[in-house]
PDB file of C-alpha atoms in Angstrom:
ATOM      1  CA  UNK M   1      34.851  39.302   0.848  1.00 62.00           C
ATOM      2  CA  UNK M   2      32.346  38.696   3.663  1.00 79.00           C
ATOM      3  CA  UNK M   3      29.234  36.762   2.704  1.00 89.00           C
ATOM      4  CA  UNK M   4      26.559  39.454   2.642  1.00 96.00           C
ATOM      5  CA  UNK M   5      22.765  39.366   2.567  1.00 98.00           C
ATOM      6  CA  UNK M   6      20.706  41.636   0.315  1.00 98.00           C
ATOM      7  CA  UNK M   7      16.939  42.122   0.075  1.00 98.00           C
ATOM      8  CA  UNK M   8      15.184  43.296  -3.069  1.00 98.00           C
ATOM      9  CA  UNK M   9      11.663  44.734  -2.861  1.00 98.00           C
ATOM     10  CA  UNK M  10       9.805  44.929  -6.186  1.00 98.00           C
ATOM     11  CA  UNK M  11       7.281  43.134  -8.367  1.00 96.00           C
ATOM     12  CA  UNK M  12       7.667  39.796 -10.138  1.00 97.00           C
ATOM     13  CA  UNK M  13       6.872  39.830 -13.856  1.00 96.00           C
ATOM     14  CA  UNK M  14       6.766  36.142 -14.694  1.00 96.00           C
ATOM     15  CA  UNK M  15       7.629  36.661 -18.380  1.00 97.00           C
ATOM     16  CA  UNK M  16       9.609  39.543 -19.844  1.00 95.00           C
ATOM     17  CA  UNK M  17      13.053  39.667 -18.178  1.00 96.00           C
ATOM     18  CA  UNK M  18      12.516  42.565 -15.812  1.00 95.00           C
ATOM     19  CA  UNK M  19      12.025  43.485 -12.150  1.00 96.00           C
ATOM     20  CA  UNK M  20      12.722  40.665  -9.686  1.00 97.00           C
ATOM     21  CA  UNK M  21      13.313  38.099 -12.447  1.00 97.00           C
ATOM     22  CA  UNK M  22      16.392  40.192 -13.305  1.00 97.00           C
ATOM     23  CA  UNK M  23      17.443  41.208  -9.790  1.00 98.00           C
ATOM     24  CA  UNK M  24      17.529  37.702  -8.292  1.00 98.00           C
ATOM     25  CA  UNK M  25      19.993  36.094 -10.744  1.00 97.00           C
ATOM     26  CA  UNK M  26      22.198  39.186 -10.982  1.00 97.00           C
ATOM     27  CA  UNK M  27      22.528  39.711  -7.234  1.00 97.00           C
ATOM     28  CA  UNK M  28      23.129  35.991  -6.739  1.00 97.00           C
ATOM     29  CA  UNK M  29      25.817  35.999  -9.454  1.00 95.00           C
ATOM     30  CA  UNK M  30      27.506  38.831  -7.550  1.00 95.00           C
ATOM     31  CA  UNK M  31      28.034  36.391  -4.691  1.00 94.00           C
ATOM     32  CA  UNK M  32      25.277  37.711  -2.422  1.00 96.00           C
ATOM     33  CA  UNK M  33      22.660  35.868  -0.383  1.00 98.00           C
ATOM     34  CA  UNK M  34      19.585  37.289  -2.088  1.00 98.00           C
ATOM     35  CA  UNK M  35      16.240  37.588  -0.301  1.00 98.00           C
ATOM     36  CA  UNK M  36      12.950  38.673  -1.854  1.00 98.00           C
ATOM     37  CA  UNK M  37       9.839  40.665  -1.025  1.00 98.00           C
ATOM     38  CA  UNK M  38       7.495  40.685  -4.045  1.00 98.00           C
ATOM     39  CA  UNK M  39       5.005  43.538  -4.053  1.00 96.00           C
ATOM     40  CA  UNK M  40       2.868  42.016  -6.834  1.00 96.00           C
ATOM     41  CA  UNK M  41       2.861  39.145  -9.326  1.00 96.00           C
ATOM     42  CA  UNK M  42       2.252  39.873 -13.024  1.00 94.00           C
ATOM     43  CA  UNK M  43       1.879  37.292 -15.776  1.00 96.00           C
ATOM     44  CA  UNK M  44       4.050  39.521 -18.022  1.00 94.00           C
ATOM     45  CA  UNK M  45       5.387  43.039 -17.897  1.00 93.00           C
ATOM     46  CA  UNK M  46       3.121  45.770 -19.252  1.00 90.00           C
ATOM     47  CA  UNK M  47       5.120  46.656 -22.353  1.00 88.00           C
ATOM     48  CA  UNK M  48       3.596  44.906 -25.344  1.00 89.00           C
ATOM     49  CA  UNK M  49       1.993  41.674 -24.149  1.00 92.00           C
ATOM     50  CA  UNK M  50      -1.425  43.211 -23.569  1.00 92.00           C
ATOM     51  CA  UNK M  51      -3.096  43.479 -20.158  1.00 92.00           C
ATOM     52  CA  UNK M  52      -1.380  41.111 -17.709  1.00 94.00           C
ATOM     53  CA  UNK M  53      -2.990  39.074 -14.957  1.00 95.00           C
ATOM     54  CA  UNK M  54      -2.006  40.693 -11.655  1.00 94.00           C
ATOM     55  CA  UNK M  55      -1.996  39.524  -8.040  1.00 95.00           C
ATOM     56  CA  UNK M  56      -1.284  42.192  -5.410  1.00 93.00           C
ATOM     57  CA  UNK M  57       0.360  41.291  -2.105  1.00 96.00           C
ATOM     58  CA  UNK M  58      -0.399  44.509  -0.194  1.00 95.00           C
ATOM     59  CA  UNK M  59      -2.356  42.743   2.549  1.00 93.00           C
ATOM     60  CA  UNK M  60       0.533  40.346   3.322  1.00 96.00           C
ATOM     61  CA  UNK M  61       3.556  42.642   3.157  1.00 97.00           C
ATOM     62  CA  UNK M  62       3.441  43.785   6.775  1.00 97.00           C
ATOM     63  CA  UNK M  63       2.942  40.240   8.026  1.00 97.00           C
ATOM     64  CA  UNK M  64       6.018  39.095   6.090  1.00 98.00           C
ATOM     65  CA  UNK M  65       8.452  41.725   7.304  1.00 98.00           C
ATOM     66  CA  UNK M  66       7.168  41.530  10.877  1.00 98.00           C
ATOM     67  CA  UNK M  67       8.027  37.823  10.821  1.00 98.00           C
ATOM     68  CA  UNK M  68      11.558  38.700   9.707  1.00 98.00           C
ATOM     69  CA  UNK M  69      11.853  41.178  12.559  1.00 98.00           C
ATOM     70  CA  UNK M  70      10.698  38.543  15.058  1.00 98.00           C
ATOM     71  CA  UNK M  71      13.414  36.223  13.723  1.00 98.00           C
ATOM     72  CA  UNK M  72      16.101  38.892  14.060  1.00 98.00           C
ATOM     73  CA  UNK M  73      16.755  38.959  10.307  1.00 98.00           C
ATOM     74  CA  UNK M  74      18.545  42.009   8.945  1.00 98.00           C
ATOM     75  CA  UNK M  75      20.068  42.898   5.580  1.00 98.00           C
ATOM     76  CA  UNK M  76      23.445  44.323   4.556  1.00 98.00           C
ATOM     77  CA  UNK M  77      21.808  45.925   1.528  1.00 98.00           C
ATOM     78  CA  UNK M  78      18.245  46.647   0.435  1.00 98.00           C
ATOM     79  CA  UNK M  79      17.359  47.374  -3.198  1.00 98.00           C
ATOM     80  CA  UNK M  80      13.921  48.911  -3.707  1.00 98.00           C
ATOM     81  CA  UNK M  81      12.443  48.849  -7.211  1.00 97.00           C
ATOM     82  CA  UNK M  82       8.907  49.120  -8.608  1.00 95.00           C
ATOM     83  CA  UNK M  83       6.354  49.165  -5.767  1.00 96.00           C
ATOM     84  CA  UNK M  84       3.032  50.134  -7.326  1.00 92.00           C
ATOM     85  CA  UNK M  85       0.952  51.187  -4.316  1.00 95.00           C
ATOM     86  CA  UNK M  86       1.217  53.652  -1.446  1.00 97.00           C
ATOM     87  CA  UNK M  87       0.974  50.759   1.031  1.00 97.00           C
ATOM     88  CA  UNK M  88       3.908  48.992  -0.636  1.00 97.00           C
ATOM     89  CA  UNK M  89       5.918  52.230  -0.523  1.00 97.00           C
ATOM     90  CA  UNK M  90       5.202  52.600   3.181  1.00 97.00           C
ATOM     91  CA  UNK M  91       6.190  48.967   3.752  1.00 97.00           C
ATOM     92  CA  UNK M  92       9.536  49.562   2.015  1.00 98.00           C
ATOM     93  CA  UNK M  93      10.097  52.665   4.143  1.00 98.00           C
ATOM     94  CA  UNK M  94       9.461  50.724   7.362  1.00 98.00           C
ATOM     95  CA  UNK M  95      11.766  47.904   6.269  1.00 98.00           C
ATOM     96  CA  UNK M  96      14.595  50.363   5.576  1.00 98.00           C
ATOM     97  CA  UNK M  97      14.060  51.800   9.045  1.00 98.00           C
ATOM     98  CA  UNK M  98      13.781  48.499  10.919  1.00 98.00           C
ATOM     99  CA  UNK M  99      15.735  45.805   9.053  1.00 98.00           C
ATOM    100  CA  UNK M 100      18.765  47.452   7.448  1.00 98.00           C
ATOM    101  CA  UNK M 101      21.835  46.255   9.360  1.00 98.00           C
ATOM    102  CA  UNK M 102      24.204  48.831  10.879  1.00 97.00           C
ATOM    103  CA  UNK M 103      26.438  50.054   8.072  1.00 96.00           C
ATOM    104  CA  UNK M 104      24.065  48.611   5.472  1.00 98.00           C
ATOM    105  CA  UNK M 105      23.272  50.306   2.163  1.00 98.00           C
ATOM    106  CA  UNK M 106      19.775  51.367   1.057  1.00 98.00           C
ATOM    107  CA  UNK M 107      19.439  51.708  -2.733  1.00 98.00           C
ATOM    108  CA  UNK M 108      16.158  53.124  -4.049  1.00 98.00           C
ATOM    109  CA  UNK M 109      15.084  53.211  -7.687  1.00 98.00           C
ATOM    110  CA  UNK M 110      12.013  55.506  -7.503  1.00 97.00           C
ATOM    111  CA  UNK M 111      10.188  53.892 -10.426  1.00 96.00           C
ATOM    112  CA  UNK M 112       7.170  56.060 -11.232  1.00 95.00           C
ATOM    113  CA  UNK M 113       7.618  57.864 -14.547  1.00 93.00           C
ATOM    114  CA  UNK M 114       9.545  58.370 -17.778  1.00 91.00           C
ATOM    115  CA  UNK M 115       9.566  60.515 -20.914  1.00 87.00           C
ATOM    116  CA  UNK M 116       8.283  63.498 -18.926  1.00 89.00           C
ATOM    117  CA  UNK M 117       5.174  61.775 -17.528  1.00 92.00           C
ATOM    118  CA  UNK M 118       4.012  59.944 -14.444  1.00 93.00           C
ATOM    119  CA  UNK M 119       3.168  56.310 -15.132  1.00 91.00           C
ATOM    120  CA  UNK M 120      -0.517  55.467 -15.581  1.00 85.00           C
ATOM    121  CA  UNK M 121      -2.259  54.697 -12.287  1.00 87.00           C
ATOM    122  CA  UNK M 122      -0.005  56.918 -10.149  1.00 93.00           C
ATOM    123  CA  UNK M 123      -0.927  60.320  -8.721  1.00 95.00           C
ATOM    124  CA  UNK M 124       0.545  63.039  -6.533  1.00 95.00           C
ATOM    125  CA  UNK M 125      -0.191  61.026  -3.396  1.00 97.00           C
ATOM    126  CA  UNK M 126       2.046  58.269  -4.743  1.00 97.00           C
ATOM    127  CA  UNK M 127       4.776  60.777  -5.638  1.00 97.00           C
ATOM    128  CA  UNK M 128       4.765  62.164  -2.098  1.00 97.00           C
ATOM    129  CA  UNK M 129       4.964  58.663  -0.622  1.00 97.00           C
ATOM    130  CA  UNK M 130       7.963  57.847  -2.832  1.00 97.00           C
ATOM    131  CA  UNK M 131       9.574  61.149  -1.892  1.00 96.00           C
ATOM    132  CA  UNK M 132       9.336  60.182   1.786  1.00 97.00           C
ATOM    133  CA  UNK M 133      10.915  56.802   0.976  1.00 97.00           C
ATOM    134  CA  UNK M 134      13.750  58.450  -0.961  1.00 97.00           C
ATOM    135  CA  UNK M 135      14.669  60.472   2.122  1.00 96.00           C
ATOM    136  CA  UNK M 136      15.880  57.203   3.699  1.00 96.00           C
ATOM    137  CA  UNK M 137      18.047  56.130   0.755  1.00 97.00           C
ATOM    138  CA  UNK M 138      21.828  56.057   0.754  1.00 97.00           C
ATOM    139  CA  UNK M 139      21.816  55.886  -3.055  1.00 98.00           C
ATOM    140  CA  UNK M 140      19.060  57.035  -5.422  1.00 98.00           C
ATOM    141  CA  UNK M 141      18.719  55.789  -9.023  1.00 98.00           C
ATOM    142  CA  UNK M 142      16.188  58.063 -10.742  1.00 96.00           C
ATOM    143  CA  UNK M 143      15.781  58.953 -14.374  1.00 94.00           C
ATOM    144  CA  UNK M 144      15.353  62.595 -15.417  1.00 92.00           C
ATOM    145  CA  UNK M 145      11.550  62.476 -15.233  1.00 93.00           C
ATOM    146  CA  UNK M 146      11.654  61.054 -11.708  1.00 95.00           C
ATOM    147  CA  UNK M 147      14.123  63.717 -10.540  1.00 94.00           C
ATOM    148  CA  UNK M 148      11.723  66.417 -11.653  1.00 92.00           C
ATOM    149  CA  UNK M 149       8.722  64.672 -10.091  1.00 94.00           C
ATOM    150  CA  UNK M 150      10.585  64.429  -6.791  1.00 95.00           C
ATOM    151  CA  UNK M 151      11.959  67.980  -6.794  1.00 92.00           C
ATOM    152  CA  UNK M 152       9.299  69.925  -8.685  1.00 88.00           C
ATOM    153  CA  UNK M 153      12.097  71.582 -10.663  1.00 78.00           C
ATOM    154  CA  UNK M 154      11.751  72.426 -14.356  1.00 68.00           C
ATOM    155  CA  UNK M 155      13.693  71.169 -17.369  1.00 59.00           C
ATOM    156  CA  UNK M 156      16.029  74.144 -17.396  1.00 60.00           C
ATOM    157  CA  UNK M 157      17.535  73.465 -13.975  1.00 66.00           C
ATOM    158  CA  UNK M 158      21.324  73.108 -13.801  1.00 77.00           C
ATOM    159  CA  UNK M 159      22.181  69.386 -13.314  1.00 78.00           C
ATOM    160  CA  UNK M 160      24.151  69.995 -10.112  1.00 82.00           C
ATOM    161  CA  UNK M 161      21.381  72.063  -8.572  1.00 84.00           C
ATOM    162  CA  UNK M 162      18.763  69.564  -9.706  1.00 83.00           C
ATOM    163  CA  UNK M 163      20.518  66.568  -8.166  1.00 87.00           C
ATOM    164  CA  UNK M 164      21.461  68.392  -4.981  1.00 87.00           C
ATOM    165  CA  UNK M 165      17.791  69.311  -4.546  1.00 88.00           C
ATOM    166  CA  UNK M 166      17.002  65.630  -4.005  1.00 90.00           C
ATOM    167  CA  UNK M 167      18.723  65.834  -0.630  1.00 89.00           C
ATOM    168  CA  UNK M 168      20.463  62.488  -1.030  1.00 92.00           C
ATOM    169  CA  UNK M 169      24.273  62.376  -0.759  1.00 91.00           C
ATOM    170  CA  UNK M 170      24.605  59.836  -3.586  1.00 96.00           C
ATOM    171  CA  UNK M 171      22.531  59.917  -6.776  1.00 96.00           C
ATOM    172  CA  UNK M 172      23.057  58.085 -10.055  1.00 97.00           C
ATOM    173  CA  UNK M 173      20.945  59.721 -12.746  1.00 95.00           C
ATOM    174  CA  UNK M 174      20.192  57.226 -15.522  1.00 94.00           C
ATOM    175  CA  UNK M 175      19.310  57.572 -19.193  1.00 89.00           C
ATOM    176  CA  UNK M 176      20.968  60.947 -19.721  1.00 90.00           C
ATOM    177  CA  UNK M 177      21.186  61.937 -23.388  1.00 88.00           C
ATOM    178  CA  UNK M 178      24.715  63.056 -24.265  1.00 86.00           C
ATOM    179  CA  UNK M 179      24.052  64.282 -27.793  1.00 80.00           C
ATOM    180  CA  UNK M 180      22.559  62.332 -30.697  1.00 84.00           C
ATOM    181  CA  UNK M 181      24.919  59.361 -30.504  1.00 89.00           C
ATOM    182  CA  UNK M 182      25.606  58.818 -26.812  1.00 92.00           C
ATOM    183  CA  UNK M 183      23.784  58.075 -23.578  1.00 92.00           C
ATOM    184  CA  UNK M 184      25.079  57.868 -20.060  1.00 92.00           C
ATOM    185  CA  UNK M 185      24.726  58.181 -16.310  1.00 95.00           C
ATOM    186  CA  UNK M 186      25.528  61.131 -14.077  1.00 94.00           C
ATOM    187  CA  UNK M 187      27.013  60.289 -10.685  1.00 96.00           C
ATOM    188  CA  UNK M 188      26.423  62.837  -7.915  1.00 95.00           C
ATOM    189  CA  UNK M 189      28.405  62.242  -4.734  1.00 94.00           C
ATOM    190  CA  UNK M 190      29.388  64.665  -1.985  1.00 86.00           C
ATOM    191  CA  UNK M 191      28.693  67.679  -4.182  1.00 88.00           C
ATOM    192  CA  UNK M 192      30.703  66.400  -7.143  1.00 92.00           C
ATOM    193  CA  UNK M 193      29.281  65.416 -10.532  1.00 92.00           C
ATOM    194  CA  UNK M 194      30.881  62.907 -12.911  1.00 93.00           C
ATOM    195  CA  UNK M 195      29.635  61.107 -16.031  1.00 93.00           C
ATOM    196  CA  UNK M 196      29.980  57.720 -17.696  1.00 94.00           C
ATOM    197  CA  UNK M 197      28.790  57.371 -21.285  1.00 92.00           C
ATOM    198  CA  UNK M 198      28.228  54.798 -24.024  1.00 91.00           C
ATOM    199  CA  UNK M 199      27.260  54.907 -27.683  1.00 92.00           C
ATOM    200  CA  UNK M 200      23.508  55.045 -28.140  1.00 90.00           C
ATOM    201  CA  UNK M 201      21.794  51.894 -29.422  1.00 89.00           C
ATOM    202  CA  UNK M 202      18.586  53.070 -31.152  1.00 84.00           C
ATOM    203  CA  UNK M 203      16.282  50.274 -29.953  1.00 83.00           C
ATOM    204  CA  UNK M 204      14.396  50.498 -26.666  1.00 84.00           C
ATOM    205  CA  UNK M 205      14.365  47.456 -24.394  1.00 87.00           C
ATOM    206  CA  UNK M 206      12.396  46.619 -21.268  1.00 90.00           C
ATOM    207  CA  UNK M 207      14.240  45.794 -18.069  1.00 93.00           C
ATOM    208  CA  UNK M 208      17.464  47.703 -18.663  1.00 94.00           C
ATOM    209  CA  UNK M 209      16.930  49.887 -15.611  1.00 95.00           C
ATOM    210  CA  UNK M 210      16.385  46.787 -13.485  1.00 97.00           C
ATOM    211  CA  UNK M 211      19.650  45.290 -14.770  1.00 97.00           C
ATOM    212  CA  UNK M 212      21.502  48.520 -14.013  1.00 97.00           C
ATOM    213  CA  UNK M 213      20.091  48.775 -10.480  1.00 98.00           C
ATOM    214  CA  UNK M 214      20.879  45.158  -9.634  1.00 98.00           C
ATOM    215  CA  UNK M 215      24.468  45.279 -10.930  1.00 97.00           C
ATOM    216  CA  UNK M 216      25.124  48.569  -9.150  1.00 97.00           C
ATOM    217  CA  UNK M 217      23.771  47.129  -5.895  1.00 98.00           C
ATOM    218  CA  UNK M 218      25.859  43.998  -6.272  1.00 96.00           C
ATOM    219  CA  UNK M 219      28.968  46.004  -7.037  1.00 95.00           C
ATOM    220  CA  UNK M 220      28.496  48.256  -4.005  1.00 96.00           C
ATOM    221  CA  UNK M 221      28.096  45.263  -1.725  1.00 96.00           C
ATOM    222  CA  UNK M 222      31.226  43.727  -3.277  1.00 92.00           C
ATOM    223  CA  UNK M 223      33.142  46.752  -2.000  1.00 92.00           C
ATOM    224  CA  UNK M 224      33.302  48.984  -5.071  1.00 93.00           C
ATOM    225  CA  UNK M 225      32.995  52.751  -4.812  1.00 95.00           C
ATOM    226  CA  UNK M 226      29.865  54.405  -6.169  1.00 96.00           C
ATOM    227  CA  UNK M 227      31.768  55.570  -9.262  1.00 95.00           C
ATOM    228  CA  UNK M 228      33.126  52.065  -9.877  1.00 93.00           C
ATOM    229  CA  UNK M 229      29.709  50.500  -9.280  1.00 95.00           C
ATOM    230  CA  UNK M 230      27.886  52.898 -11.592  1.00 96.00           C
ATOM    231  CA  UNK M 231      30.451  52.370 -14.355  1.00 94.00           C
ATOM    232  CA  UNK M 232      30.292  48.589 -13.961  1.00 93.00           C
ATOM    233  CA  UNK M 233      26.484  48.656 -14.062  1.00 95.00           C
ATOM    234  CA  UNK M 234      26.424  50.890 -17.138  1.00 95.00           C
ATOM    235  CA  UNK M 235      29.042  48.772 -18.920  1.00 94.00           C
ATOM    236  CA  UNK M 236      27.246  45.511 -18.168  1.00 95.00           C
ATOM    237  CA  UNK M 237      23.861  46.921 -19.220  1.00 95.00           C
ATOM    238  CA  UNK M 238      25.307  48.274 -22.463  1.00 94.00           C
ATOM    239  CA  UNK M 239      26.915  44.923 -23.237  1.00 93.00           C
ATOM    240  CA  UNK M 240      23.578  43.151 -22.649  1.00 94.00           C
ATOM    241  CA  UNK M 241      21.737  45.573 -24.936  1.00 94.00           C
ATOM    242  CA  UNK M 242      24.372  45.245 -27.657  1.00 93.00           C
ATOM    243  CA  UNK M 243      24.143  41.452 -27.523  1.00 92.00           C
ATOM    244  CA  UNK M 244      20.343  41.645 -27.844  1.00 93.00           C
ATOM    245  CA  UNK M 245      19.968  44.376 -30.462  1.00 92.00           C
ATOM    246  CA  UNK M 246      20.723  42.100 -33.410  1.00 87.00           C
ATOM    247  CA  UNK M 247      17.809  39.783 -32.553  1.00 90.00           C
ATOM    248  CA  UNK M 248      14.483  41.487 -33.415  1.00 88.00           C
ATOM    249  CA  UNK M 249      12.505  38.482 -32.147  1.00 90.00           C
ATOM    250  CA  UNK M 250      13.732  39.278 -28.643  1.00 92.00           C
ATOM    251  CA  UNK M 251      11.820  42.579 -28.372  1.00 91.00           C
ATOM    252  CA  UNK M 252      10.409  42.002 -24.874  1.00 93.00           C
ATOM    253  CA  UNK M 253      13.609  42.077 -22.801  1.00 93.00           C
ATOM    254  CA  UNK M 254      17.386  41.905 -22.748  1.00 95.00           C
ATOM    255  CA  UNK M 255      19.433  38.721 -23.002  1.00 94.00           C
ATOM    256  CA  UNK M 256      21.483  39.235 -19.859  1.00 95.00           C
ATOM    257  CA  UNK M 257      21.739  35.599 -18.765  1.00 95.00           C
ATOM    258  CA  UNK M 258      24.706  34.580 -20.977  1.00 94.00           C
ATOM    259  CA  UNK M 259      26.764  37.345 -19.340  1.00 94.00           C
ATOM    260  CA  UNK M 260      26.070  36.385 -15.729  1.00 94.00           C
ATOM    261  CA  UNK M 261      29.356  34.432 -15.419  1.00 91.00           C
ATOM    262  CA  UNK M 262      31.204  37.737 -15.806  1.00 86.00           C
ATOM    263  CA  UNK M 263      29.596  39.015 -12.610  1.00 86.00           C
ATOM    264  CA  UNK M 264      30.656  35.886 -10.757  1.00 74.00           C
ATOM    265  CA  UNK M 265      34.238  36.195 -11.973  1.00 69.00           C
ATOM    266  CA  UNK M 266      34.431  39.798 -10.814  1.00 61.00           C
ATOM    267  CA  UNK M 267      32.886  39.215  -7.362  1.00 58.00           C
ATOM    268  CA  UNK M 268      35.085  40.520  -4.584  1.00 53.00           C
ATOM    269  CA  UNK M 269      37.654  42.112  -6.899  1.00 59.00           C
ATOM    270  CA  UNK M 270      36.804  45.830  -7.135  1.00 54.00           C
ATOM    271  CA  UNK M 271      39.796  46.658  -9.315  1.00 58.00           C
ATOM    272  CA  UNK M 272      38.742  44.354 -12.152  1.00 58.00           C
ATOM    273  CA  UNK M 273      36.410  45.307 -14.996  1.00 54.00           C
ATOM    274  CA  UNK M 274      34.249  42.995 -17.040  1.00 49.00           C
ATOM    275  CA  UNK M 275      35.830  44.660 -20.091  1.00 50.00           C
ATOM    276  CA  UNK M 276      38.923  42.539 -19.460  1.00 44.00           C
ATOM    277  CA  UNK M 277      37.015  39.375 -20.429  1.00 37.00           C
TER     278      UNK M 277
END
């Protein structure tokens, strides 16, 4: 496998096992040169630690990527996660346009809502900015709330029509309830819909979407198909959750680090599954 370079654009939560603190080790374990553009620095994530200390990098983002352009730096893959401001969204859009290498893959996780609601602090202006960014993606990774925010479609829409309305050729819809005891992902590619499911674990954990996005990105850049990459990401995320669920003291994130060697062992071998280990 060629040595490939990937950029991830998202925030850094210093404590809490999410966002870039998850993406960096996972993408590196997949055998990729991993580069970073942090949109903000938070002392912790926002899910249970109280109000975090936050440093925003909006004023420096353009300066950073312009320097890369001057140096002739490009990326074989770009993973966009939580951005947090319209300026950061616009920066990510410009980077996809200017710095993605020919044949490179743009993966966008349009993080802006869940459980039927837009996240606090976001408004329709932010939604429209993210929608413009999503138009440049090769692969979208929304949850059901984000699909409906991006399309304006209601809850009764047929899944195929809903995903096709996004206008992206490849969509992996995450967190889909498959009855009371199962949860899964829906993979939309070239007009075809497939599913990959797991038993439901009743606890909720922070950072699982970030794990999924990073593993899927790594798997795609290793040469796996979208279906293979989505299944590998779902399987790895499920395994991490299962290994964490028995430890109630670890409520703030998922213990993914002990499983990182599996990603290294599977690098460059699309036919293998971590389930064999």
